[in-house]
Structures are given as C-alpha cells and as structure tokens.
Coordinates of C-alpha atoms in Angstrom, one line a residue:
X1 CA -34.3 -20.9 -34.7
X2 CA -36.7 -22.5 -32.0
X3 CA -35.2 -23.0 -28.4
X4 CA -36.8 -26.1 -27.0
X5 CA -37.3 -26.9 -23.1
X6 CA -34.3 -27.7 -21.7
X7 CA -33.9 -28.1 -17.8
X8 CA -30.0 -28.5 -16.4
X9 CA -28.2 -28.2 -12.9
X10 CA -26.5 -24.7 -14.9
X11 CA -29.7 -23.2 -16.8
X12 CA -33.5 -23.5 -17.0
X13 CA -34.5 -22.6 -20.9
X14 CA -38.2 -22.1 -21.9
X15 CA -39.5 -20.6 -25.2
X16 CA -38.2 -17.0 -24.7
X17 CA -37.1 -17.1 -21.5
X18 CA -33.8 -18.5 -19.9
X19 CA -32.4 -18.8 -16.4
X20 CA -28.8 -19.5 -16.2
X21 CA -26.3 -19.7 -13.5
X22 CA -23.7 -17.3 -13.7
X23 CA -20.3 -18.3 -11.6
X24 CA -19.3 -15.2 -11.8
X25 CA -22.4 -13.5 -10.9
X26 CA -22.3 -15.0 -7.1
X27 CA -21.9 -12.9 -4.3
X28 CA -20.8 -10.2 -7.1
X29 CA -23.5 -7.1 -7.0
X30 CA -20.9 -5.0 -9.0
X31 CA -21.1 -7.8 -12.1
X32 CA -24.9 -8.2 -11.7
X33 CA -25.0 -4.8 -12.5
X34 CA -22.4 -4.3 -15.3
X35 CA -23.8 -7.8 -16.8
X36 CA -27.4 -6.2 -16.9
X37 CA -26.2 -3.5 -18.7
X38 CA -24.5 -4.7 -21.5
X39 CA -26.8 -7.9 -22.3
X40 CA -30.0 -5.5 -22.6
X41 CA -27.7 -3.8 -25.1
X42 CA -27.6 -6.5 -27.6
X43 CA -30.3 -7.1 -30.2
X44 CA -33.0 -9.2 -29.7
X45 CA -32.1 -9.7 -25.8
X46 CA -35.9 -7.8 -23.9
X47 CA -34.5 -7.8 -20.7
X48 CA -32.2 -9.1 -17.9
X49 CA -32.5 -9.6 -14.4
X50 CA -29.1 -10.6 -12.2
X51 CA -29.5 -11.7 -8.6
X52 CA -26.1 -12.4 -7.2
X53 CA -27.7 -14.1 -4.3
X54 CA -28.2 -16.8 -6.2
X55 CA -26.2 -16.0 -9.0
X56 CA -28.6 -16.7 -11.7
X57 CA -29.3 -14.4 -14.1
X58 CA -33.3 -14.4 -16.0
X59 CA -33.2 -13.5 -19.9
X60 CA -36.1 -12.3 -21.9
X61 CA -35.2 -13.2 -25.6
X62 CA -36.6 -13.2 -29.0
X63 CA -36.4 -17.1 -29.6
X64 CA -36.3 -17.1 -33.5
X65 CA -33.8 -15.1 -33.8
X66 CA -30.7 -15.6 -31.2
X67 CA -30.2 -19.0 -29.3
X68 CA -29.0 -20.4 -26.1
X69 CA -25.2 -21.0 -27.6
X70 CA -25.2 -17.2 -28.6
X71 CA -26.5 -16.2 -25.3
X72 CA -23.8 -18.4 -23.5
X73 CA -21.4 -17.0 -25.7
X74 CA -22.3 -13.2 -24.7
X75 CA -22.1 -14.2 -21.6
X76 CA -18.8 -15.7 -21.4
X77 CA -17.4 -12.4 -23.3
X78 CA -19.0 -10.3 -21.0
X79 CA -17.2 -11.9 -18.2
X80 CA -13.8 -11.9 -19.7
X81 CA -14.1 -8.2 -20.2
X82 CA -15.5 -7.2 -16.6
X83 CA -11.9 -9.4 -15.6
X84 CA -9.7 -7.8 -17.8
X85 CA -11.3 -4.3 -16.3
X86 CA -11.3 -5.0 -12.7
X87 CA -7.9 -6.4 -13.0
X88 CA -6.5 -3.2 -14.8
X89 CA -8.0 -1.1 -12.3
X90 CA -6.3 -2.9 -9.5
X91 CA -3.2 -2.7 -11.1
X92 CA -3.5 0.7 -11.6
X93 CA -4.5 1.5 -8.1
X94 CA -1.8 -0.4 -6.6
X95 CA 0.9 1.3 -8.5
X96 CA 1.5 3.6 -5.3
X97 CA 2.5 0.6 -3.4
X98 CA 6.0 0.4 -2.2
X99 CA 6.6 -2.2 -0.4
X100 CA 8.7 -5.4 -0.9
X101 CA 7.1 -7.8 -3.4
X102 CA 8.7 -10.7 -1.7
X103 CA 6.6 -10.1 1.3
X104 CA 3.4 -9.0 -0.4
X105 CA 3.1 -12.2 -2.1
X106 CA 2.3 -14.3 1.0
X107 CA 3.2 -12.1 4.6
X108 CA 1.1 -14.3 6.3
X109 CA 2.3 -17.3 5.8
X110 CA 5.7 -16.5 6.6
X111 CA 4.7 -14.5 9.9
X112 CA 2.9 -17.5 11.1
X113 CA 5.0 -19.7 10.3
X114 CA 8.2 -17.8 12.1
X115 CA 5.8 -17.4 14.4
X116 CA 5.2 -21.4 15.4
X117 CA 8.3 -22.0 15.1
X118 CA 9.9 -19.6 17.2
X119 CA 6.5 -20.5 19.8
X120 CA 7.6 -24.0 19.9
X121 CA 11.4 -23.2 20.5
X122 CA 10.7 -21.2 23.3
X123 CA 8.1 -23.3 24.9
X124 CA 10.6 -26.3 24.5
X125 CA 13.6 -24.7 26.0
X126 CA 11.4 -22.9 28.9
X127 CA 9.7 -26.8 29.8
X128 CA 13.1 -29.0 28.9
X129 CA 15.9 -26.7 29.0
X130 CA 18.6 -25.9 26.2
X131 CA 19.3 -29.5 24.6
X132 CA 22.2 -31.4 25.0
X133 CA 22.6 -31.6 21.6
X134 CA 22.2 -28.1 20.4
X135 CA 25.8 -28.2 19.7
X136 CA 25.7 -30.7 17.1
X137 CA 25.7 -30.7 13.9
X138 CA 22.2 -32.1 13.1
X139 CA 20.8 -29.4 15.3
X140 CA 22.8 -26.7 14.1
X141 CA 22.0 -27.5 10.3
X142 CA 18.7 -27.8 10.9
X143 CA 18.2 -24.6 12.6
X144 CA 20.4 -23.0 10.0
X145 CA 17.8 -24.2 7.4
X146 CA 14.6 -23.1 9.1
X147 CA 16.6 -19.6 9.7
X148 CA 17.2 -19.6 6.1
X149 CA 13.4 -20.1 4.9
X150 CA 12.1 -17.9 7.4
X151 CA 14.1 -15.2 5.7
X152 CA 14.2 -16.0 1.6
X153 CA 12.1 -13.3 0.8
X154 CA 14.3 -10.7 2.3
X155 CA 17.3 -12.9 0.8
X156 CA 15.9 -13.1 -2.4
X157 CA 14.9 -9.8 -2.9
X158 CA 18.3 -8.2 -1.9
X159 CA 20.3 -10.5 -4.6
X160 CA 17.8 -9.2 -7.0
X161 CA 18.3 -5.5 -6.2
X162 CA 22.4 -5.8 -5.9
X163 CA 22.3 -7.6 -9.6
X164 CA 20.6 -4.9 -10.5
X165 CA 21.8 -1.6 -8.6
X166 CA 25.0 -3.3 -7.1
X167 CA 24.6 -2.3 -4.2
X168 CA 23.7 -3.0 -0.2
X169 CA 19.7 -2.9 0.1
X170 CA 17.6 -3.0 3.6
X171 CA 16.5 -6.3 3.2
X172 CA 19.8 -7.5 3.6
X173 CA 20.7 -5.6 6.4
X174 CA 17.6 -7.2 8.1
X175 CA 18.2 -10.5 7.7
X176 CA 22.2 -9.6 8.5
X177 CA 21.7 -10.3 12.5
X178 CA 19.8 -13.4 11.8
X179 CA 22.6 -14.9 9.9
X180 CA 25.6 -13.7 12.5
X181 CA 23.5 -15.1 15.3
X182 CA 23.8 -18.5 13.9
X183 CA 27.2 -18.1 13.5
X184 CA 26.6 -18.3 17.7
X185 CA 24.0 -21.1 17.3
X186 CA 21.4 -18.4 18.7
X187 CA 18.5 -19.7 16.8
X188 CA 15.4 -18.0 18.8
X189 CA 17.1 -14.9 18.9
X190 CA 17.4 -14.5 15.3
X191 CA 14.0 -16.2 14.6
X192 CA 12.7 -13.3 16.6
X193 CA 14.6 -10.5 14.3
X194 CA 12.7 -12.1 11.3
X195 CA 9.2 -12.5 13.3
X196 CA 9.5 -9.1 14.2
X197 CA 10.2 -7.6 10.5
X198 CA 7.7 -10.2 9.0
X199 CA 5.1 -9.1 11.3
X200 CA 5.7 -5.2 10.5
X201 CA 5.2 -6.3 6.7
X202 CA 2.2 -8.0 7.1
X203 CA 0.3 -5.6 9.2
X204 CA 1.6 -3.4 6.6
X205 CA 0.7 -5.3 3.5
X206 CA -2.7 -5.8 5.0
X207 CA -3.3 -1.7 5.4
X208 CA -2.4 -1.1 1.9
X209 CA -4.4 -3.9 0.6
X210 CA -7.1 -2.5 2.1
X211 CA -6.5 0.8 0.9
X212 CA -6.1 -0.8 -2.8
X213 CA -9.8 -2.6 -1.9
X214 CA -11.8 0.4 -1.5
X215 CA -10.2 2.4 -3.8
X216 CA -10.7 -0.4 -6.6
X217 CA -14.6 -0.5 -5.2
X218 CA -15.0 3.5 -6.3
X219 CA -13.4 2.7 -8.9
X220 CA -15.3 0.5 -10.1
X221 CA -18.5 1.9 -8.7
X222 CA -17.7 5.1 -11.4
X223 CA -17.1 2.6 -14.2
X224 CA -21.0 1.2 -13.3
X225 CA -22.3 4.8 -13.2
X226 CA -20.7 5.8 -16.6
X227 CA -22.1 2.2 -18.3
X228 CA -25.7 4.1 -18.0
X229 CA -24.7 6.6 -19.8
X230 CA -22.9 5.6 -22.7
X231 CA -23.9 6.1 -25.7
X232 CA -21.6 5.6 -27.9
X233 CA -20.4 2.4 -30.0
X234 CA -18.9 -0.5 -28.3
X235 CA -15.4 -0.6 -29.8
X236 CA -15.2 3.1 -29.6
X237 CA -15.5 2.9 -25.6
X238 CA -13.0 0.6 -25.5
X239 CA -10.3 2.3 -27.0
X240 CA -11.2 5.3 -25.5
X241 CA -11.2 3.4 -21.8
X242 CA -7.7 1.7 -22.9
X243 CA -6.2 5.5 -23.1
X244 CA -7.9 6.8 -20.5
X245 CA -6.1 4.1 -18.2
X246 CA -3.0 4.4 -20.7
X247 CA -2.6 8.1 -19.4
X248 CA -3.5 7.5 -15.7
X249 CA -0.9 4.6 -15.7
X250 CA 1.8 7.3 -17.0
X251 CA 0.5 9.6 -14.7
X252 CA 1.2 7.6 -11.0
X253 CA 4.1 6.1 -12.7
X254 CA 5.8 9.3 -12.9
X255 CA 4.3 10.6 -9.4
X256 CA 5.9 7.3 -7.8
X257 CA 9.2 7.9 -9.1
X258 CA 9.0 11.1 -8.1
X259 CA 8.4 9.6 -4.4
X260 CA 11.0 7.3 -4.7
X261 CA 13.4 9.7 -5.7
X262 CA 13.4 11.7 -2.5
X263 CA 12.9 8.9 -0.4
X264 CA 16.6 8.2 -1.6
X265 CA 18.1 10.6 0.8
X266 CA 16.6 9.2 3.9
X267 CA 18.6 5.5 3.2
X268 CA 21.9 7.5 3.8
X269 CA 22.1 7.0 7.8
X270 CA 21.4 3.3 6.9
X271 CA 24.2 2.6 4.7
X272 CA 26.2 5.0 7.0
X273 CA 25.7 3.1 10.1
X274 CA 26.7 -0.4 8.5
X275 CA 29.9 0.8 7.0
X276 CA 30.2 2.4 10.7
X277 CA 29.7 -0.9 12.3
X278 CA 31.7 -2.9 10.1
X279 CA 34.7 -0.6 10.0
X280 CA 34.1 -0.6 13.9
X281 CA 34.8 -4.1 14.2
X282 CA 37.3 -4.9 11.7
X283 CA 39.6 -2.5 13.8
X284 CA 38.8 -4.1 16.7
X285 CA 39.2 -7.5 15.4
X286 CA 42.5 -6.4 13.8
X287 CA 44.0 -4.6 17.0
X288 CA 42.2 -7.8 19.6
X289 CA 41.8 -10.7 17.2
X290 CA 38.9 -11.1 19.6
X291 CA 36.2 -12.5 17.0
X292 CA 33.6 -12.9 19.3
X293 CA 33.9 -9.2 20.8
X294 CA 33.8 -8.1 16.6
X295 CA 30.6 -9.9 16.1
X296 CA 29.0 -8.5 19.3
X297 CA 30.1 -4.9 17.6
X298 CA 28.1 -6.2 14.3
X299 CA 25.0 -7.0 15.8
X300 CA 24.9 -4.0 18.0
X301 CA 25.6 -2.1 15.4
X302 CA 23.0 -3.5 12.6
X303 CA 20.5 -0.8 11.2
X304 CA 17.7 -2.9 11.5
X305 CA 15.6 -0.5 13.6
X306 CA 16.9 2.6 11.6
X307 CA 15.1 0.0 8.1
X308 CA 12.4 -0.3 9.9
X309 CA 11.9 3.1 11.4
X310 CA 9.9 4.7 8.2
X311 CA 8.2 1.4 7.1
X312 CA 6.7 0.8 10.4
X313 CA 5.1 4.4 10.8
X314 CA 4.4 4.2 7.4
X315 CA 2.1 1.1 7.8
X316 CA 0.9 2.1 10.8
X317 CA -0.3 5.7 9.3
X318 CA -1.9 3.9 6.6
X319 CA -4.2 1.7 8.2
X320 CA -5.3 5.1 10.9
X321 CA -5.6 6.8 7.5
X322 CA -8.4 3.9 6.6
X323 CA -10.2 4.0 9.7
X324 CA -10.9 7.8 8.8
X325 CA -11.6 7.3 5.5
X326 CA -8.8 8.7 3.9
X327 CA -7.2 5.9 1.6
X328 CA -3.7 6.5 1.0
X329 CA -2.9 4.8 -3.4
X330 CA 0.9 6.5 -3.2
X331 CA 2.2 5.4 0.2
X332 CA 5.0 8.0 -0.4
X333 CA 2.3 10.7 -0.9
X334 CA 1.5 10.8 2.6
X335 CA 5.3 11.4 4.0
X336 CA 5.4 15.0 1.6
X337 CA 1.8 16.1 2.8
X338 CA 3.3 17.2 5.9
X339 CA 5.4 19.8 4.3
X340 CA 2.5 21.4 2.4
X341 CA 2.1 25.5 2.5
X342 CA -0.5 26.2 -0.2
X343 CA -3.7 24.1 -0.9
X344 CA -5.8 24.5 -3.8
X345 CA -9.6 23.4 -4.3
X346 CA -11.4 22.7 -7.4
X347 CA -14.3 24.5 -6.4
X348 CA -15.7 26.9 -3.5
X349 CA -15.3 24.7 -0.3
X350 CA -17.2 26.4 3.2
X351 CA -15.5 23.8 5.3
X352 CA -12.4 22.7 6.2
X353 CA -10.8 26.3 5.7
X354 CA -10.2 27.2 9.5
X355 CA -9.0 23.1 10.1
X356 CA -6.0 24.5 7.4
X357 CA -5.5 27.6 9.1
X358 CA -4.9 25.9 12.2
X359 CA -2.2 23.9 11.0
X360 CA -0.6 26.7 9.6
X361 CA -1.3 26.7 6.2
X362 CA -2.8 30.1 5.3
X363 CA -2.5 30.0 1.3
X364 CA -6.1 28.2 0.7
X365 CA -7.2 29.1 -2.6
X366 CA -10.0 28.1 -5.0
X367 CA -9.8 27.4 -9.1
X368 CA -12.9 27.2 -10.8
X369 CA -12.3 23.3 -12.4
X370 CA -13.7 21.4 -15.4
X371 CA -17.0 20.8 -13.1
X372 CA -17.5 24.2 -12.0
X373 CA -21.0 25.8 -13.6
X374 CA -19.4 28.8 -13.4
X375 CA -18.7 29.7 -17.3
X376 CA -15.0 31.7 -16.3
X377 CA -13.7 28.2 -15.3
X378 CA -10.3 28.3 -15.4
X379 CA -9.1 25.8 -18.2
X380 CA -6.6 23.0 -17.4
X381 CA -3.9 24.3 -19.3
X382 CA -3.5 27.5 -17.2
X383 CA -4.4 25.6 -13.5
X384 CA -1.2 23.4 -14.3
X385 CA 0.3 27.2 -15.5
X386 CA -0.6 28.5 -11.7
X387 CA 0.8 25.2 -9.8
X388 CA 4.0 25.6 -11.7
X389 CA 4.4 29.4 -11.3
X390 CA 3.3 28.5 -7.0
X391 CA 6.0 25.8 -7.6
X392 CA 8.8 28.1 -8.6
X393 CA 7.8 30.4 -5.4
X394 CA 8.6 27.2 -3.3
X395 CA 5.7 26.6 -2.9
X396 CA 4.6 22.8 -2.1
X397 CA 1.3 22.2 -3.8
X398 CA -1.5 20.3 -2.6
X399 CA -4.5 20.2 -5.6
X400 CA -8.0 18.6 -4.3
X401 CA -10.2 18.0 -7.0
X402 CA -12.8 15.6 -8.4
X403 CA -12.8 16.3 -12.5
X404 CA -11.7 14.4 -15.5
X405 CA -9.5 16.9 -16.4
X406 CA -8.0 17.2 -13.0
X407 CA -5.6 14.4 -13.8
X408 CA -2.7 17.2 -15.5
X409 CA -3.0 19.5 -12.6
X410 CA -2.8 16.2 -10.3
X411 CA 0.3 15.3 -12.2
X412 CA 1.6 18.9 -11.5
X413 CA 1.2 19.0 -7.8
X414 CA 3.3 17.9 -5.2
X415 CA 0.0 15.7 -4.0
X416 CA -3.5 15.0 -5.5
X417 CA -6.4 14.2 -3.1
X418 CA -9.5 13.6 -4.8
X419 CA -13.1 13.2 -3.6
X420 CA -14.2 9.2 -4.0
X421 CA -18.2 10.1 -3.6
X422 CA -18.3 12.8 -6.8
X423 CA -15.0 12.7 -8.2
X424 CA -14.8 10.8 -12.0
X425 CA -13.0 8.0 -12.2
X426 CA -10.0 9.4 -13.8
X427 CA -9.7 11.7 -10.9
X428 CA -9.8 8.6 -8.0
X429 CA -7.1 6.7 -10.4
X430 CA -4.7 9.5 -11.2
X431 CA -4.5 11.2 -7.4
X432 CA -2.5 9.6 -4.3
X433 CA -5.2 10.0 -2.2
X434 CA -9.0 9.4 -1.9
X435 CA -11.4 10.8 0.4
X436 CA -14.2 8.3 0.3
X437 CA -17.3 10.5 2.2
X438 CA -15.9 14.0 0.3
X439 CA -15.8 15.9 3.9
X440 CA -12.9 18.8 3.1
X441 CA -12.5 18.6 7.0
X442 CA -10.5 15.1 6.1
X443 CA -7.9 17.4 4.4
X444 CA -6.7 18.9 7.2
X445 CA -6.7 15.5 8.8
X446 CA -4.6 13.9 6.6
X447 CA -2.1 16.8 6.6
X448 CA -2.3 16.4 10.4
X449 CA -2.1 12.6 9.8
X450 CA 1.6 13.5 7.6
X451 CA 3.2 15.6 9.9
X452 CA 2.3 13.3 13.0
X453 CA 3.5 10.5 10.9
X454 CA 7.1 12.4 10.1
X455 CA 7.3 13.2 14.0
X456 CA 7.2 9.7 14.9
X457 CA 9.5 8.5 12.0
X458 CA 12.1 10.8 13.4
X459 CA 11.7 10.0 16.7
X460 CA 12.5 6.2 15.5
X461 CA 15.8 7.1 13.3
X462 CA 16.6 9.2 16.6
X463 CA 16.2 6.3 19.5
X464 CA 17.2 3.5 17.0
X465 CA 20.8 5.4 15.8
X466 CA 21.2 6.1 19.7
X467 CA 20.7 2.7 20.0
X468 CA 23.4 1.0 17.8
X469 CA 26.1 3.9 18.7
X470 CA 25.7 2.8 22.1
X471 CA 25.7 -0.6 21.7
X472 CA 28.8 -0.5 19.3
X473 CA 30.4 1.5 22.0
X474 CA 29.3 -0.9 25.0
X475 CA 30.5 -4.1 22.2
X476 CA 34.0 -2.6 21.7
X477 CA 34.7 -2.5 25.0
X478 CA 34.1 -6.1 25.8
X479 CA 31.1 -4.8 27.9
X480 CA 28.2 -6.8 26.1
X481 CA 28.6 -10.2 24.5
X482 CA 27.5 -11.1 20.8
X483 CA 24.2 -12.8 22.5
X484 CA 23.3 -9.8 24.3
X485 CA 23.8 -7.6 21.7
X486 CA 21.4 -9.5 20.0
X487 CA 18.8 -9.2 22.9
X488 CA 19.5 -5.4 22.1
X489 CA 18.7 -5.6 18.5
X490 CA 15.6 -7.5 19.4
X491 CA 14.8 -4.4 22.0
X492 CA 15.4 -1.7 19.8
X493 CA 13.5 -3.2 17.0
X494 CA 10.3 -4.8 19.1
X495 CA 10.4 -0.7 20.7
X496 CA 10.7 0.5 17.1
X497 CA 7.4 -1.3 16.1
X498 CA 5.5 -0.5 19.6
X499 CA 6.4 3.4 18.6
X500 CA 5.2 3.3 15.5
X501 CA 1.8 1.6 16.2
X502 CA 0.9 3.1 20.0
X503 CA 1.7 6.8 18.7
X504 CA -0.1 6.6 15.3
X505 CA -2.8 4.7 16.3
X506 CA -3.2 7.0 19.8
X507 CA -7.0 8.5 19.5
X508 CA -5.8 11.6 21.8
X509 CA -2.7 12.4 19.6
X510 CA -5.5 13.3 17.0
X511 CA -8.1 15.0 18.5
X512 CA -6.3 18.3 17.5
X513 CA -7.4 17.6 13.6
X514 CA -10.5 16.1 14.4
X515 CA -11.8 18.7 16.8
X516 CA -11.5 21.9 15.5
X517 CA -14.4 24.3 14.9
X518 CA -15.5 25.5 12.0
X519 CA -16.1 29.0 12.8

C-alpha cells in the first residue's frame, strides 16, 4: 500500500517518512523516550525520532507495507499503555499517604476560600464595626452556611468513618468548636479554627504530593532504563510487570496497616480529653444550669490542638525531608525511624557508619544482597531469616537496600530505605523511603530527622493537653467566657502549627546530622 502526500495541521506524510504531532508527546521527555522505544520495535517501522519541544514525532517507514492508519493506531496504543503505567505507579507510590481524602482532593481551594472569607470579615468589622444586624436571622443563617461549607470535608469524612467504625473521629472534633461558636454567633472565630486546620492540610498535602512526584519520576525513570533492555516478547513483559506491581501493591498495603495499627494508641489522649470535656461540663451545667459557662468548658476543652499535634509535625517533617532529598512514600515510616537500634546495608557502605554511631545506634551490619558480586551473597530467604531472628531480640530493624529481591526483606523490617539513583524499581516501590542522590550519610539524617520529629510531636500533645486542662479549669469557674475560650483554642492551635513548622524547619536544630565527620 502506497502512502501519498498528505500535509495537515496534525501530521506531514511523505513517501516513507511521516511527521505527526503527538498530544501526548508535549513537554513529556519521559514519553519521547518510552514512545521511541517501542515504535522502533515494530516491523517495518526504520526509525523514530520524538522531540517533546515540539511534540512531533519523525517516522521512517517501509511505505508498502504498513500505512498511516496503522501508524496512528500504534500510536494511540502506545499512549494508552504509558497512561495505564504512570497511573499504576502513582497509585502505588501514594499508597503510604495518610492523610484525609476529603482534603487531598482540593486543600487549596478550601484554604483560600476560608481564607477570603474570614479576610473580608475582619476587614469589615475592623473599618465598620460589628453590624447592627448580626443578630438576625438573615445574618446568622448565612454565616451558619458559609461555616458549614468551609468545613464539609471534615464533616463529611467523619460521618463516613462513624458509619463505618461507629465511632468519634478527629475530624469531627475539629470542626466541633466551629459549630459551638455559632451557637454564640462567633462567626470569625470559628472561621479561623477551620483556616487554621485547612491550612495545616494543605501545606501538608502539598509536601506529600511532592514526595509522591519525585518518587513517581524514579520510578518511572527505572521503567525507561529497563525498556532498553528487554528482550523478551511483548505480552510476556506485561504480565510479568502486572505481578511485579501485584506484589509491591501487597507489599506497602501490609506495611501501611502495620503503621496504622500503632498509630492507634496515640488517638487515646484525644478521645480521653473530649469525654473529659464533655463530662466536665455536663456536671457543671447540671449542678449551675449555667449554659453559657458549659459551652465555654466545651470549647476550652476541645482536642483540636492535641488532632493536630502529630499531623502538623508530620507535614512539616515531610517537606524538610524533601529539601534533603530524602522522600518520605509511608508518612508513618518516618514516626518509627526514630526508635531504630540496628541498621542493615545491602552491601559494604564506607560512609555514613560514624553519622549512626553518633546517634547511638552501634548495630550497623552489612548482608551481601542480590546485587552484591560477591558469589557467598546471602540469599533472600535467609536475610528475611536474620531480620526476623534480630526482630525476636527486640530489635527494630532498619534494611537499606537497592535490589529486586530486596522487596521480602523490605516487607520484613520495621522500615525500608532504598537508594533512588541505583536501586531497581521494585526496590523504590516496595520501601517507605527513597534516598534520591544514594549518599548513606542521608540515613543517619533521616533517623535524626525521626527522632527530632517525635520530640516536637510530644512537645505539642504536652503544651496542647496543658492547654485545654487549664482552660476547662479557668471555664468551670466562670473565669473565661465561651468567646474567650474560643480565642484560646485559636491560640493553642495557631502555637501548635508555629511549633511544628519553626522547630522542624530550624537549619541549626539539624546541623548535628548534617555535620558530623566521617572519620
């Protein structure tokens, strides 16, 4: 079959040769490069050039035998595939994220919106005053409203988790103050509760999709690599990738629950302080009938700093993390670091070691991995034997490796940090953090990183349960009223958030890790 000449806005086709624009292709070196690879694959195709500058693609073709509708065809299959790829890989990598969906979906928006809203409240009472008709109905329902959208996602979310788990989630109890204070008709001091939460979830979101970014980009970066040297059948790649990424998806499903499951323990002085508060003020309201001195014992006594305490230095850790090159895939990975005692490398590592003594963790030990040249590598089967049998000790287990078949002794340890530069791509999916430049040194920056991290989250359960005991206490007496106890709860949670990101984020509170000697 002949091509003839054929010039459009999409493709330029001459006898042989074809250049067609490539929507995909633009701005997109990682698909110039995987689409290149698998056209020059197929039969009667000479060669392929992809410049996503322009994203156009030029073909060199044999003419007689395959024709611009087949070509178009490959092309479009080839595109569907790289999507269905990159998207599994990002949902893969953001399996370690742990943070509310409701948020995730669209943090900016609500931040800026609770942000002009609450902006133009204040800047209209501050010029004109509290209104006249703030007391009336009109006002109040419409405040009542925008207080109410400002805070679905939390709403949401929590009706979900108590139809599920019947009972009390965080969400709830951060959106609690919000909904007492317009009980008060204390619209911008409720507005700022929200603003306050939906800003620590954005900043947040934003660190972690970061994190999910670059690790993605390895990821894919290792999927490019490994196109040049495949050799085998098409069909039988694909099934093989589909259980490679089967078995990595098991993998951080069961690490994650494993997270979640201790993080249980640290939502007891939550759910202990809300019972306290509300016990608190039914007794009071029962021995007074004073409501107004009952709801001021409610809103100093909300947990909303104690929610926020671990999110906020989590975040915060997370996007200091990034700026050193250490991406965190299982945010709950990097609260159990700090308690590590024994690290294990894949191979010999000359750096780094005196970083790990310094911090206290003398048990550094090397296993001869999967890419070790030495021919008495230990096999998988008995590393996994030796974490377990550490394990058993007490030990808590940190395995750093960069192998395919690192992903069951990653699945073993307490946390797996993999190398992004010459780890596989099994490796960089299956650990729970990625060290992009492959410096060892960055291990004992991460553990210092942790333990840092832990400090400051208990120095925010600490000042925020201080907090609420003593506002209850000040409440019950008739000392504070419901509106300043909702200043308070603004206080504690705007000092909360300042903690969490001046300490973490403080280049002289690190230069402990970073400054260490390798003797």
């Amino acid at each position: 079959m002949t091509a003839a000449n054929l010039t459009t806005n999409q493709y330029n086709l001459l006898s042989g040769r074809l250049r067609i624009s490539i929507k995909s292709l633009l701005q997109n070196p990682a698909f110039a490069h995987y689409i290149t690879t698998k056209l020059v694959k197929e039969k009667f195709i000479y060669s392929v050039t992809a410049n996503p500058l322009t994203g156009r693609a030029l073909i060199h073709f044999h003419p007689t035998y395959i024709c611009l509708a087949e070509i178009q065809s490959l092309i479009s299959v080839i595109e569907q595939r790289y999507s269905i790829e990159k998207s599994a890989i990002h949902k893969s990598v953001k399996m370690g994220c742990n943070l509310s969906p409701e948020l995730i979906k669209s943090p900016g928006t609500y931040a800026v919106t609770t942000g002009i809203i609450l902006v133009g409240l204040i800047a209209k009472r501050f010029f004109s005053g509290k209104s006249l008709r703030s007391s009336s109905p009109q006002i109040f329902t419409f405040a009542a409203l925008a207080t109410l959208m400002a805070g679905y996602p939390l709403l949401r979310n929590h009706f979900e988790t108590a139809a599920k788990k019947h009972n009390m989630n965080y969400e709830f109890l951060l959106f609690l103050p919000t909904l007492l204070l317009l009980t008060i008709r204390e619209s911008i001091t409720g507005l700022s509760v929200l603003w306050l939460v939906q800003l620590t979830y954005l900043l947040g979101t934003t660190a972690q999709e970061n994190s999910h970014k670059s690790i993605s980009n390895l990821l894919m970066r290792k999927q490019l690599q490994a196109l040049k040297k495949e050799k085998e059948a098409e069909n039988t790649t694909s099934v093989h990738e589909n259980e490679l990424l089967s078995d990595c998806n098991q993998i951080a499903a069961k690490k994650l629950l494993h997270y979640k499951e201790k993080e249980s323990l640290s939502s007891l002085l939550t759910e202990r302080m809300i019972w306290y508060s509300f016990a608190v003020s039914g007794i009071s309201f029962l021995l007074t009938r004073n409501f107004m001195r009952s709801l001021a014992i409610l809103l100093a006594g909300c947990p909303a700093a104690i929610s926020l305490s671990k999110e906020a230095a989590r975040h915060s850790a997370v996007r200091q993390a990034a700026e050193r090159g250490i991406y965190i895939k299982q945010i709950g990975a990097l609260e159990h670091l700090g308690d590590a005692d024994t690290v294990l490398f894949e191979h010999e590592c000359y750096t780094g070691i005196d970083q790990l003594h310094s911090l206290g963790i003398k048990d550094v030990r090397v296993i001869k991995g999967d890419r070790s040249a030495n021919r008495h590598a230990m096999p998988p089967d008995d590393i996994v034997k030796t974490i377990n049998d550490l394990q058993s000790l007490g030990k808590k287990i940190v395995m750093i490796g960069d192998g395919t078949n690192d992903s069951r002794a990653f699945a073993a340890s307490d946390v797996a940090i993999a190398m992004g530069r010459k780890g596989t791509a099994q490796a960089i999916d299956t650990a729970d953090i990625v060290i992009a430049n492959d410096d060892p040194r960055k291990v004992a920056e991460a553990i210092y990183l942790s333990r840092y991290m832990n400090k400051v989250i208990r120095q925010n359960i600490s000042f925020a349960a201080a907090f609420n005991i003593a506002g209850v206490a000040l409440a019950a007496t008739s000392f504070i009223t419901p509106i300043t106890a909702g200043l308070l709860l603004n206080i504690g949670t705007l000092a909360i958030v300042m903690n969490s990101n001046c300490s973490l984020f403080d280049k002289k509170a690190f230069s402990t890790a970073s400054s260490i000697k390798t003797q």
